[in-house]
CSV table of C-alpha atoms in Angstrom, one decimal:
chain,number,residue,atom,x,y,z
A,1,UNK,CA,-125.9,81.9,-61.6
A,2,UNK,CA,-122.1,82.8,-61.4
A,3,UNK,CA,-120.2,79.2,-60.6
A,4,UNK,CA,-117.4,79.7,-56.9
A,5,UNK,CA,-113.3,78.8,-58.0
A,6,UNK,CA,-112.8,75.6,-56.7
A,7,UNK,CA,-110.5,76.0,-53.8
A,8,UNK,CA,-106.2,75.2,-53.9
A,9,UNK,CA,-105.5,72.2,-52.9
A,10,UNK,CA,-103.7,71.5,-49.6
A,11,UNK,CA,-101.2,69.1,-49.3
A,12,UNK,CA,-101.0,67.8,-45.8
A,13,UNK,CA,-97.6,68.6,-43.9
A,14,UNK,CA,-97.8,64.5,-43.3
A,15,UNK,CA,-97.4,63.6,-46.8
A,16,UNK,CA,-94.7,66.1,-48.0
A,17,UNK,CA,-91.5,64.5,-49.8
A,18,UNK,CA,-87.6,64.7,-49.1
A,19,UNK,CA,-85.8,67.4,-50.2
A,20,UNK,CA,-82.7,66.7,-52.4
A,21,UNK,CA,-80.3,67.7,-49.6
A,22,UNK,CA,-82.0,65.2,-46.6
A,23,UNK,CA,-81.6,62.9,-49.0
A,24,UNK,CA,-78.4,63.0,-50.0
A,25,UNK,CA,-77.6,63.6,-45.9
A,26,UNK,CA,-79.1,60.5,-45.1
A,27,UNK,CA,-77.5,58.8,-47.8
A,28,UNK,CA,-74.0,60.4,-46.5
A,29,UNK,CA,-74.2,59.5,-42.6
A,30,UNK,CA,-75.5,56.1,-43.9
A,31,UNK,CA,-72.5,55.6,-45.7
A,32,UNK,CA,-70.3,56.7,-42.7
A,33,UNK,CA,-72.4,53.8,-40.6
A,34,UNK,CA,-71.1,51.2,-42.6
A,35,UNK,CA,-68.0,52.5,-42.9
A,36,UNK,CA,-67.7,52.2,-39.3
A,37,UNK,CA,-69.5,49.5,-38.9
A,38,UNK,CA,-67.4,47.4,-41.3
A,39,UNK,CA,-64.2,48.5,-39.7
A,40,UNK,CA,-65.3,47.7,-36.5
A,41,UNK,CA,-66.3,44.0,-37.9
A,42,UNK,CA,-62.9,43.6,-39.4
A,43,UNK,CA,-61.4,44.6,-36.1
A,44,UNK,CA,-63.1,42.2,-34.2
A,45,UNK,CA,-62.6,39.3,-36.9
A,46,UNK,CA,-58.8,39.7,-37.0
A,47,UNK,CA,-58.5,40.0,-32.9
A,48,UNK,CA,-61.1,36.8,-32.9
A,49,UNK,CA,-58.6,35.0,-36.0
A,50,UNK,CA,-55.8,36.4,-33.5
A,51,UNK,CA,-56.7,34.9,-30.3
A,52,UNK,CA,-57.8,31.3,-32.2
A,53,UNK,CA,-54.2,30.9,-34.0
A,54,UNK,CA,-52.6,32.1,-30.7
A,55,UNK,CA,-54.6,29.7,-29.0
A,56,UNK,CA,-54.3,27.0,-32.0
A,57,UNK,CA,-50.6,27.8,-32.0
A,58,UNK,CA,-50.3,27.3,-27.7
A,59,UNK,CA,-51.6,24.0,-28.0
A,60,UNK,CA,-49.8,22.6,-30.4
A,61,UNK,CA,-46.7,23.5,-28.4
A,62,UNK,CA,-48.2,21.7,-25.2
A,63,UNK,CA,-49.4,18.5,-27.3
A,64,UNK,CA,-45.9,18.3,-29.1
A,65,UNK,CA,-43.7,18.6,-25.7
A,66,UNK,CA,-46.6,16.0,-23.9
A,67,UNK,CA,-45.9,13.6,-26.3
A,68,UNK,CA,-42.0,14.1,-26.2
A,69,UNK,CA,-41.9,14.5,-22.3
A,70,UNK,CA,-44.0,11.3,-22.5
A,71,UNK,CA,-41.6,9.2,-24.4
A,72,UNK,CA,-38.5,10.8,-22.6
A,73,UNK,CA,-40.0,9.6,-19.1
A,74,UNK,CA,-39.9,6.3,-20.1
A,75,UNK,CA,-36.5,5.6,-22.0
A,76,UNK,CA,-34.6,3.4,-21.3
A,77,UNK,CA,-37.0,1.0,-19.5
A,78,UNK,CA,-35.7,-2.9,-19.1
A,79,UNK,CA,-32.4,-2.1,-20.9
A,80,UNK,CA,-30.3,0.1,-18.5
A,81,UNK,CA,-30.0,-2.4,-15.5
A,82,UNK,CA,-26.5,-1.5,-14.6
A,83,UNK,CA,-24.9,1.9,-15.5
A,84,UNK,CA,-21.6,0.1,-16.6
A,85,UNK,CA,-23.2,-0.7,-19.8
A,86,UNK,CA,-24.8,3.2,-20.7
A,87,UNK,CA,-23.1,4.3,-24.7
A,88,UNK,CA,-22.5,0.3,-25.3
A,89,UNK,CA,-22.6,0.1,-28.6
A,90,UNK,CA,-25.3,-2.9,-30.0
A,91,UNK,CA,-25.0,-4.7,-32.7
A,92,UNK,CA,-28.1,-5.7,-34.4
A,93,UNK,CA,-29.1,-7.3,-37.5
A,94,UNK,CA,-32.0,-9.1,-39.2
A,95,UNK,CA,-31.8,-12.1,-40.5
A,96,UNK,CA,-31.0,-10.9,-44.4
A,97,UNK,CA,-30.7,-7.4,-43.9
A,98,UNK,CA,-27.9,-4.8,-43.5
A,99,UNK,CA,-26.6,-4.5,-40.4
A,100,UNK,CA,-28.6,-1.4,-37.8
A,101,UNK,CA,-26.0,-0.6,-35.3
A,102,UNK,CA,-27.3,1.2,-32.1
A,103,UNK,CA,-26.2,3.1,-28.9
A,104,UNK,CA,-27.4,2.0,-25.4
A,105,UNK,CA,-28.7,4.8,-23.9
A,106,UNK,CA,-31.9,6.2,-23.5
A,107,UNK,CA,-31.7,9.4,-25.2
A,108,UNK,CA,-29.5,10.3,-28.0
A,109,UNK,CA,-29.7,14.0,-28.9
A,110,UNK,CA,-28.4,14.8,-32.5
A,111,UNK,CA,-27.8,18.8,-32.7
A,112,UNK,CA,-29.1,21.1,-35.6
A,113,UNK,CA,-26.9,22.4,-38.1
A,114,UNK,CA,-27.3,26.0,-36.6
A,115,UNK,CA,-29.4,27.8,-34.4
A,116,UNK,CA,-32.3,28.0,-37.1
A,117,UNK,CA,-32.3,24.4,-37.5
A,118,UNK,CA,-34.2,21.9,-35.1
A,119,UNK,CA,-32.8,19.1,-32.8
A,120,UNK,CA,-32.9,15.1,-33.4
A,121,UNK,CA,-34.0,13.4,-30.4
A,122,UNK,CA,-34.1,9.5,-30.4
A,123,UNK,CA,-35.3,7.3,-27.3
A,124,UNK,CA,-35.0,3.8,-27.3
A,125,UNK,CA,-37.1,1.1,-24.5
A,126,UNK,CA,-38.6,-2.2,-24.1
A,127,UNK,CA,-42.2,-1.7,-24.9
A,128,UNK,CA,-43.0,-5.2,-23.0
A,129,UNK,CA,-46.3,-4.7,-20.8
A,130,UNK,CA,-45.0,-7.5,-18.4
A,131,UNK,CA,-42.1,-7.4,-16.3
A,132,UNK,CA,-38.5,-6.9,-17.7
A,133,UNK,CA,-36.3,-8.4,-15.2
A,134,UNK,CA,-32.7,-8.7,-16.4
A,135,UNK,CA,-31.0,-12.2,-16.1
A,136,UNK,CA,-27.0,-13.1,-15.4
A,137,UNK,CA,-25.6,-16.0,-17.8
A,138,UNK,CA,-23.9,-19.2,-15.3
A,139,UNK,CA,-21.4,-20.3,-18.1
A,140,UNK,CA,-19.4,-18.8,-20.7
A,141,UNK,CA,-20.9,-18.3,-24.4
A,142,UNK,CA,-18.9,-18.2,-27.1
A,143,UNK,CA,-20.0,-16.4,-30.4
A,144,UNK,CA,-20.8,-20.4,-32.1
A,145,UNK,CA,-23.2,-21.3,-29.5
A,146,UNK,CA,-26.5,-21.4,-29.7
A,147,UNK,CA,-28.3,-20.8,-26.7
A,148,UNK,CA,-27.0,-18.7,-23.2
A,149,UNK,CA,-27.2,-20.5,-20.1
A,150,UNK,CA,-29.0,-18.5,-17.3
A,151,UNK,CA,-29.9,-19.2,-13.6
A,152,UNK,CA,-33.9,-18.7,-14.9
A,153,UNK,CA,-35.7,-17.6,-17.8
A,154,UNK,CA,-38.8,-17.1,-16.0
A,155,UNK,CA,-41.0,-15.3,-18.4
A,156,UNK,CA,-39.3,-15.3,-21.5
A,157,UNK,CA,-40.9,-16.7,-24.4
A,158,UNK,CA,-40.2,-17.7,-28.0
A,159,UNK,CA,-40.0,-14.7,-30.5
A,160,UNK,CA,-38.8,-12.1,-27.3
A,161,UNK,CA,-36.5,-10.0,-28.1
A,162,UNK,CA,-33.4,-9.5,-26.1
A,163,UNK,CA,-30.2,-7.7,-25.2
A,164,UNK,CA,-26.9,-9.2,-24.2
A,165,UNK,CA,-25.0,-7.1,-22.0
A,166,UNK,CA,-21.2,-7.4,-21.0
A,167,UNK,CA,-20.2,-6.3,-17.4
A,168,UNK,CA,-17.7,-4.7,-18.8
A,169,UNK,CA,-18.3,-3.7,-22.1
A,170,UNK,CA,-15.3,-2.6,-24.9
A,171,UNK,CA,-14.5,-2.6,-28.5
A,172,UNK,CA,-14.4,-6.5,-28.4
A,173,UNK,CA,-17.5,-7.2,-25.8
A,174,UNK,CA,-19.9,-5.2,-27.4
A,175,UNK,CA,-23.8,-5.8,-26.6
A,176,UNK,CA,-26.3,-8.1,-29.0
A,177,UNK,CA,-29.9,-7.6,-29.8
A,178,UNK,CA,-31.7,-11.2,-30.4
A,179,UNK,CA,-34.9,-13.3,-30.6
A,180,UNK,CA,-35.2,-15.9,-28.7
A,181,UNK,CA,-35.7,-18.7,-31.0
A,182,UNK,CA,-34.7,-22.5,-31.0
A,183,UNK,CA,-35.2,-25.1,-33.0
A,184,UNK,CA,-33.6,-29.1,-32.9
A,185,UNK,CA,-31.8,-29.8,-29.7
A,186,UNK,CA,-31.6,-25.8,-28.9
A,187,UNK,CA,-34.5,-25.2,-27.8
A,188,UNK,CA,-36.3,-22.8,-24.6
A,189,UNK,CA,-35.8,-24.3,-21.2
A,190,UNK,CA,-35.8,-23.0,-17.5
A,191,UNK,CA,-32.1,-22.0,-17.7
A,192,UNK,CA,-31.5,-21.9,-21.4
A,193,UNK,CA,-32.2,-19.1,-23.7
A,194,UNK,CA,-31.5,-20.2,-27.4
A,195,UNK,CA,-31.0,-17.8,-30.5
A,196,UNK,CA,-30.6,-20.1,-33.4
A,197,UNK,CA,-30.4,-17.9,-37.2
A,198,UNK,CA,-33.8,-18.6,-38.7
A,199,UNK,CA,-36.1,-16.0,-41.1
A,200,UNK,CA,-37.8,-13.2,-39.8
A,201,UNK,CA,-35.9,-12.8,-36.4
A,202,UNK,CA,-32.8,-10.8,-35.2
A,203,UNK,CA,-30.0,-14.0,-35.5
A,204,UNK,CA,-28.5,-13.5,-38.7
A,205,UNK,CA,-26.6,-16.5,-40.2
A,206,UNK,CA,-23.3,-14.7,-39.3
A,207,UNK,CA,-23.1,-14.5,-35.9
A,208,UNK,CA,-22.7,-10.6,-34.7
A,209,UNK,CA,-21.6,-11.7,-31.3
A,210,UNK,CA,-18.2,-11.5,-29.7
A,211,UNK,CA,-15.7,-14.3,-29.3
A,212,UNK,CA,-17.0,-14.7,-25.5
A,213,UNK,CA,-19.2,-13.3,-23.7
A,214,UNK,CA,-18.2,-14.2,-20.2
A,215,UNK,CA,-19.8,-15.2,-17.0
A,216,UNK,CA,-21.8,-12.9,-15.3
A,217,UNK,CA,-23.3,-11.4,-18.9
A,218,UNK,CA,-26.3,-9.7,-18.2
A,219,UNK,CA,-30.0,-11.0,-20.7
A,220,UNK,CA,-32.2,-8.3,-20.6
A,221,UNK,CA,-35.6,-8.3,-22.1
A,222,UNK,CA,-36.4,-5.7,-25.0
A,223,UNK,CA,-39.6,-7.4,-26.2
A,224,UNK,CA,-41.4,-5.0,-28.7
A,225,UNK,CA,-38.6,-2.4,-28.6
A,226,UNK,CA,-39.3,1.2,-29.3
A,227,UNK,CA,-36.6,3.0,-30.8
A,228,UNK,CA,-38.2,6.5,-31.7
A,229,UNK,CA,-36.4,9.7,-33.6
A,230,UNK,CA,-38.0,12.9,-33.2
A,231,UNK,CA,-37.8,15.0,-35.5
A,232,UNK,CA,-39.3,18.7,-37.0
A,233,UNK,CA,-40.0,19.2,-41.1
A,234,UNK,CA,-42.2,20.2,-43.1
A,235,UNK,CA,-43.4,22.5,-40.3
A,236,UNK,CA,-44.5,19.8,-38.2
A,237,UNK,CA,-43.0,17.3,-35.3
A,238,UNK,CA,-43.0,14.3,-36.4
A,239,UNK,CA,-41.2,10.5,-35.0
A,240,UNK,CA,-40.1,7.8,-37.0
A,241,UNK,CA,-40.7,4.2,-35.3
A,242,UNK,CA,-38.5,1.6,-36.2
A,243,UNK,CA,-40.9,-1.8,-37.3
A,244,UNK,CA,-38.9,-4.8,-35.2
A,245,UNK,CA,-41.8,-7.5,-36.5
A,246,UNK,CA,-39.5,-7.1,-40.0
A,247,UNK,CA,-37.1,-3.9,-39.7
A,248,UNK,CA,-38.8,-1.5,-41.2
A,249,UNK,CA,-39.6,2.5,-40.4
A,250,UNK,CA,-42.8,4.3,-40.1
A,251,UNK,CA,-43.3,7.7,-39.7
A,252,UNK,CA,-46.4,9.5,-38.2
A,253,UNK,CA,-47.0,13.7,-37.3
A,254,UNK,CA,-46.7,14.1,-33.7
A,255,UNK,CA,-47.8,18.1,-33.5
A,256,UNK,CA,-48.6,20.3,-36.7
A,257,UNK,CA,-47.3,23.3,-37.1
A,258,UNK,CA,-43.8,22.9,-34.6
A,259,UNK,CA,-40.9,24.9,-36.7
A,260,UNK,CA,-38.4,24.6,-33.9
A,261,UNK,CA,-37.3,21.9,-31.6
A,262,UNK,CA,-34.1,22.1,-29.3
A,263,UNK,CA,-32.5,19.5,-27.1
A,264,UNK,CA,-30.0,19.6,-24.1
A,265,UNK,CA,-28.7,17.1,-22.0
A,266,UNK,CA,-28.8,18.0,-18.3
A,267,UNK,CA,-25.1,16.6,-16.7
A,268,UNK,CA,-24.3,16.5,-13.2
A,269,UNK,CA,-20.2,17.3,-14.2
A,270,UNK,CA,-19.3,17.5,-9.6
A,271,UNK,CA,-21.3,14.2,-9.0
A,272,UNK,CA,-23.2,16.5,-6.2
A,273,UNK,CA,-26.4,15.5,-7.5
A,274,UNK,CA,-27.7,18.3,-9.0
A,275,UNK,CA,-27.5,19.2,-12.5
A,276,UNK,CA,-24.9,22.1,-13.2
A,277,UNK,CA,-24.9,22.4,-17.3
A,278,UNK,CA,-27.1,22.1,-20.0
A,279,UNK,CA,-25.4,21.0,-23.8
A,280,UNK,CA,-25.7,18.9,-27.0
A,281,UNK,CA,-22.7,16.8,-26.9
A,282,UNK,CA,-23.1,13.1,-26.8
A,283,UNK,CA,-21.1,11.2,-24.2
A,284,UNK,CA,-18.8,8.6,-25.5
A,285,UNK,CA,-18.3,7.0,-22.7
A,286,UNK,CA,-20.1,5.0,-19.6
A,287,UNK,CA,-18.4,7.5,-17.1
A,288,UNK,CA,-20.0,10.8,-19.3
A,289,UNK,CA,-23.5,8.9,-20.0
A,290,UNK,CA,-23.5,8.6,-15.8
A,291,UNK,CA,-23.0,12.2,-15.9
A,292,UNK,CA,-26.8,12.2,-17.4
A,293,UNK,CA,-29.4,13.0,-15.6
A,294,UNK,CA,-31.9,15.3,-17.1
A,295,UNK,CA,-33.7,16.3,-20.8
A,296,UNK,CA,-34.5,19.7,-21.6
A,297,UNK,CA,-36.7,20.2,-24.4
A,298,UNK,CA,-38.2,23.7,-26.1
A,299,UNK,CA,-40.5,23.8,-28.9
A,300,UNK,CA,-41.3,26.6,-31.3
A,301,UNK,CA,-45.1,26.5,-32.6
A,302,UNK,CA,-46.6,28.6,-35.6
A,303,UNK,CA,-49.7,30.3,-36.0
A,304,UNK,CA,-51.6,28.5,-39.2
A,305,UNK,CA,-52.9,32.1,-40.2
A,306,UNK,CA,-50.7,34.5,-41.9
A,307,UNK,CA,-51.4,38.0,-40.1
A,308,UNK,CA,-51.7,41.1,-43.1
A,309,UNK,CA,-49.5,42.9,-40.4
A,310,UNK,CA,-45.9,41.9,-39.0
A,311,UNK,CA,-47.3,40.8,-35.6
A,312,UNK,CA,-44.0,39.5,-34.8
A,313,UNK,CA,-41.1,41.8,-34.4
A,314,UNK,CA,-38.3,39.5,-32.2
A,315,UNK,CA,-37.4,35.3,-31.8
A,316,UNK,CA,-39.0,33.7,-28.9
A,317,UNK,CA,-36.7,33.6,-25.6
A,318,UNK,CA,-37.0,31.3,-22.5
A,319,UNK,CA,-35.7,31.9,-19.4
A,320,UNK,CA,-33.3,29.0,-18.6
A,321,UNK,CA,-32.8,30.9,-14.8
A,322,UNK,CA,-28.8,30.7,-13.4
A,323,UNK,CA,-27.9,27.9,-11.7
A,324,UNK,CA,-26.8,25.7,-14.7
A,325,UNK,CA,-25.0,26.6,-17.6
A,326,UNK,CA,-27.2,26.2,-21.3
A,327,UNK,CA,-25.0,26.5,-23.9
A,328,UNK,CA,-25.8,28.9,-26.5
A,329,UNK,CA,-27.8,31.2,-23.4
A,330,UNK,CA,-26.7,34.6,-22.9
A,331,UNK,CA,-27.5,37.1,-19.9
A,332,UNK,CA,-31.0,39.1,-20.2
A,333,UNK,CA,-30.6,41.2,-16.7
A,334,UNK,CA,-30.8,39.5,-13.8
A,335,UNK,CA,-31.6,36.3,-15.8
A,336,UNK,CA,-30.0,34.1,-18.4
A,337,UNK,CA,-32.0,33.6,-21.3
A,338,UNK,CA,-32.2,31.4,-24.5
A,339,UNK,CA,-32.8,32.8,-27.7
A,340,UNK,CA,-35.2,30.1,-29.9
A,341,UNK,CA,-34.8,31.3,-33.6
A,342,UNK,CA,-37.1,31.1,-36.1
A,343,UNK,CA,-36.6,34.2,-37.9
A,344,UNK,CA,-33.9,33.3,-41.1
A,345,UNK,CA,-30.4,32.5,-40.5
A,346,UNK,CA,-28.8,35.2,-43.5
A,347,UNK,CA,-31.0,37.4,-45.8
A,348,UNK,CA,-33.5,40.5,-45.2
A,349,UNK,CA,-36.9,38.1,-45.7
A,350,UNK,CA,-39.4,39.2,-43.2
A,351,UNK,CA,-42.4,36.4,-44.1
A,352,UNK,CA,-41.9,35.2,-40.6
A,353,UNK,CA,-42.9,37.6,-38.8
A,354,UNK,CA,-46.5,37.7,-40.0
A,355,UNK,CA,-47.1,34.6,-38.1
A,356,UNK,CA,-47.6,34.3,-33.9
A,357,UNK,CA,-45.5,31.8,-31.9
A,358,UNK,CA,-45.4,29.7,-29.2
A,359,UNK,CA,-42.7,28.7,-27.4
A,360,UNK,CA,-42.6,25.5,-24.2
A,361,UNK,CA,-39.8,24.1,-22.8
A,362,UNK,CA,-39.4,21.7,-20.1
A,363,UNK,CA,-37.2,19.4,-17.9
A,364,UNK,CA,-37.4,15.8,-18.1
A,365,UNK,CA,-35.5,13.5,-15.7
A,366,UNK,CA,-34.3,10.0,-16.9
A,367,UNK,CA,-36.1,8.1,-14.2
A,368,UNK,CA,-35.2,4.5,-15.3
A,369,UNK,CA,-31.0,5.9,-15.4
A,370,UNK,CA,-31.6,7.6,-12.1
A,371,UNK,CA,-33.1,4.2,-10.7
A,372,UNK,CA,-30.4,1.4,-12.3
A,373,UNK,CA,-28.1,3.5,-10.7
């Protein structure tokens, strides 16, 4: 019996394969997905980076002028009593060490080289947490005694540092900075205050004192004084504390990542009480230290991240507004504005512009000036 052909077989439509061009499609607009994809990710990873080193970069600005608006505030506290004695110069030495010759006043602004370079900003206080009530000499002292007699010495102690302040002081009545420190029969009573040389204080075996310091001389208390510099390197704001347990320094980052720091004394030049211009010179006299009533500080901070792009194309610039004078401003329309450069004095190097800034400024009143006088 004849055998039947065995019938084709049928492949279902189910099963069938790729061809070579779906196949070479897909692979095509899956490349383009991650293509697009990827960009998109990189896009959003560089506005995220962006906005954190903006952000990173803003509050290092606010933490750095906090700290300095802090310190500023409270200069000059317990050691400007009486205006007469603002620029005195004081003479201070420890026992064995070279002389460290300072400048009554609460804030002493040093100004950079040029405009790329930052400020120096020293403030000087008494750091006592008691109360820092000056104290007027009954008797005349002359520069080989040992001890000033006051009407009280109501809470001094031993080892207290103080100042001695002329009324009037000059070239030849010049203030003191010294421990109170007695020994034999000079010693701490209710109306004597005795600074006899010994180791480890600020009465050096020389006396540093004028020939007289006359009636009416003015004891104030600087017990644990703070005599703080501000300054920027290294990209950072940092202060340098002077030690007064043994004269020495130490110095400590205040804000990371500051660049720029600029200083102005604000001066009330008519007397009308308001503050009418804004510069860098130091007074050099009690009559131009008066004139002081105001801080103003700006800081410059950096972005930590370097940006492939130049995301900066100009200097930060403040608004100072018009009714005072800031030396070194210039007009910006209806506004006078203050140009805060961090972009390089000379030369064609654009590096700095692939990094965001910040820039704060503010205004800090001298309270304790205001209030002595």
């Amino acid at each position: 019996m004849p055998q039947r052909p065995h019938p084709t077989p049928h492949t279902p439509a189910g099963q069938a394969g790729f061809t070579l061009v779906e196949l070479m499609v897909g692979m095509t607009l899956a490349l383009l997905s991650t293509v697009i994809i990827a960009a998109v990710m990189q896009k959003a990873e560089g506005n995220r980076r962006s906005t954190t080193e903006g952000s990173d970069a803003q509050i290092n600005a606010a933490l750095s002028l906090f700290s300095l608006q802090r310190d500023i505030q409270m200069s000059g506290y317990g050691l400007i009593n009486n205006a007469a004695t603002l620029g005195c110069t004081v003479q201070a030495q420890f026992n064995g060490h070279a002389a460290r010759p300072m400048t009554l006043a609460p804030v002493i602004i040093t100004a950079g080289a040029n405009a790329t370079t930052s400020d120096q900003v020293v403030v000087i206080r008494s750091g006592t947490t008691g109360y820092a009530v000056p104290m007027l000499t009954t008797t005349d002292h002359a520069n080989t005694d040992a001890a000033f007699v006051v009407q009280s010495s109501l809470g001094v102690r031993t080892g207290d540092l103080m100042l001695a302040l002329p009324a009037a002081p000059s070239s030849t009545q010049w203030c003191t900075l010294f421990t109170v420190q007695g020994t034999g029969g000079s010693v701490l009573t209710s109306t004597t205050i005795p600074h006899v040389p010994q180791a480890n204080t600020w009465n050096p075996a020389t006396t540093n004192m004028p020939s007289t310091y006359e009636t009416g001389t003015t004891l104030a208390k600087a017990t644990d004084l703070v005599s703080r510099t501000f300054f920027v390197q290294d990209g950072n704001l940092q202060s340098t504390d002077l030690v007064v347990a043994n004269d020495t320094t130490t110095t400590s980052t205040v804000g990371n990542n500051v660049v720029l720091m600029k200083a102005f004394y604000g001066k009330d030049t008519d007397a009308d009480g308001t503050v009418d211009t804004y510069d860098t010179t130091t007074p050099t006299t009690a009559a131009g230290w008066r004139q002081v009533r105001t801080v103003r500080i700006a800081v410059v901070a950096r972005s930590q991240q370097r940006e492939k792009e130049e995301v900066t194309q100009a200097d930060p610039v403040l608004e100072v507004g018009s009714t005072a004078s800031v030396t070194g401003s210039s007009e910006c329309g209806e506004q006078t504005c203050f140009k805060l450069q961090v972009s390089p004095a000379t030369g064609a190097d654009t590096e700095w512009k692939h990094y965001r800034y910040k820039a704060f400024d503010t205004v800090v009143p001298l309270r304790n000036v205001l209030w002595s006088s």
